[in-house]
């Protein structure tokens, strides 16, 4: 049989290529079978595929198969390419096949093997690509669903990827961000990334970045190098998390730790840090430095009278005035209460600090108009100097505080004064601290005791009461004079604890005398201004009930200065005490600032002439005039009058003639311990009974 023309073979070759590209499975096998039958002009011919994992076959052979008992010629041609077998062509149905037929079959098998191999490679590549694409898609989904913002950039800072987290954080879509330089997100475009980082590895930092809206925020930035398959750096992977809330919380905590909540000025902690830093600069520049410690005068009276709201506003206004007259480089701090501190370090001579101090005091001269009140405060300022007084903040503050106390002493409670620190102040302050510490121990260690100074009725000469006076028996120093520790107790607030102790002990002693059968006498207990609060009436009533005492046993002596803190409040407290049946007396009358219009409203029983007026009687005409006036006022208001400090018969006689009711003083008796006073009371009672019997 003649061979098919070459054009026919070419058309079949094109059909084979088209079948391999278009068809799969059974359809491909049937089409390849049809093509081989057409090429070989055989009634029978098939393509028989094999498994893709088939092992290499032997070189192709042509076999003659037996069908029934007759020999039927057939051709078998394996379709293999570089050891990979795709199947075979099996052709039969003709009586004989020529060598040319076999050549055509081999050519067709060779072509089919090449096309199938190419198609197999394409399939594997497509599958691998799909797998890579799926993996990338999965990774992209993971990156998009994590909360962090993740982006990558090349070595020049140009963005090459941008996840959904970055879109949410910055507000830019990936289309808007990819291809742009990372600098467009910076708040400060001077920031840069070192090449050494790109070569050596990542780091964690806190940065400020800018959103599409223009909002600037804090972010935690973690950078990692992006490397190629050979490990060479080709860019950066950036992970960002918004930490603005955390930074704001840290700033709030920092502000609470270092700034005064009321005035927004630095507090003592921050002032100490800043002063120490300034001292380092002053040391290098050979400059002087000064610390000014300021305590406001009359502030407590305003705060107690008008309330804390007005007091707080007053402190804020004082802070604003201080800040306004100082330079930007000067430090201003509120230490607490009504105490402020100023740090001056850019000065050539320390005396310049006194000029600044006077400027600060001058700011207080103008009245403060707060909540409808025209308020006036002053200040006492102590100054310590660097380097002569100290070389660190704590030392300078402590010494300036000591100098402030000296300024307050020299200027008085109402006066404005400035004092530089000196060594003698420190010695005085150390003595003050020693006494204060000892007094605190005395309260807890039972070192305090009471002495009782008898009060005598001028007309009868009998004892009608006593003033309870606190004494301190120090284990080493012996009896400490009241003049040493009472003023200190007033200044430190310990007078409240001392006063509570005196009231308790006086009532306890009165109970013992009552149980011993003594007739009731009034025990006078001094009440300081610090004790004279709304809780005092309740405390007095509870103490009397605890010891089973009638109110006639107790008298409270109130100093005239106490009444001037808040007249209406004080009168209200006095009315409550008087309602208990407890007697009230006005101590040191004439030394304070009582208005006679108020005096008639006070529910008091007795006016007490201060010893400063008694001592000049009868030789000092002024003292005599004052004593006479006080007695006259008391008589008009139907108050009793008692004079203290009576030491001579001449004084007693003048007071008798002037109409004074009672006296106490060394002319009659020194302050006595409890047992001695009881003995004096019994002698007084015996003398009185003897007088009546006669």
XYZ file of C-alpha atoms in Angstrom, residues 136 139-140 143-144 146 148-155 157-167 170 172-182 184-185 224 226 234-240:
48
model
C 0.187 33.920 48.595
C -0.750 34.677 53.462
C -2.390 37.879 52.266
C -1.917 39.563 57.038
C -5.191 41.345 56.344
C -4.249 40.446 61.944
C -1.185 44.931 63.388
C -0.309 47.065 60.425
C 2.221 45.275 58.246
C 3.969 46.843 55.290
C 7.138 46.219 53.346
C 9.440 48.626 51.589
C 12.504 48.406 49.400
C 15.993 49.629 50.248
C 11.952 53.282 51.472
C 9.365 52.832 48.723
C 6.359 50.802 49.875
C 5.881 47.472 48.096
C 3.085 45.907 50.195
C 0.353 47.280 52.485
C -2.072 45.120 54.481
C -5.606 45.871 55.682
C -4.271 46.713 59.154
C -2.184 49.482 57.602
C -5.257 50.722 55.733
C -3.324 55.183 58.407
C -4.725 55.064 53.018
C -5.764 52.201 50.719
C -3.088 49.914 49.313
C -3.528 51.592 45.916
C -2.767 54.982 47.515
C 0.203 53.749 49.536
C 2.088 51.240 47.412
C 4.795 52.897 45.350
C 5.111 55.959 47.622
C 8.084 56.626 49.863
C 7.542 55.835 53.530
C 4.947 60.629 53.590
C 3.773 58.948 56.830
C 12.809 43.364 60.391
C 13.450 41.719 54.105
C 16.458 43.960 49.887
C 14.215 46.046 52.113
C 12.303 46.185 55.416
C 9.240 44.623 56.977
C 7.511 47.073 59.329
C 4.994 46.121 62.028
C 3.090 49.064 63.589
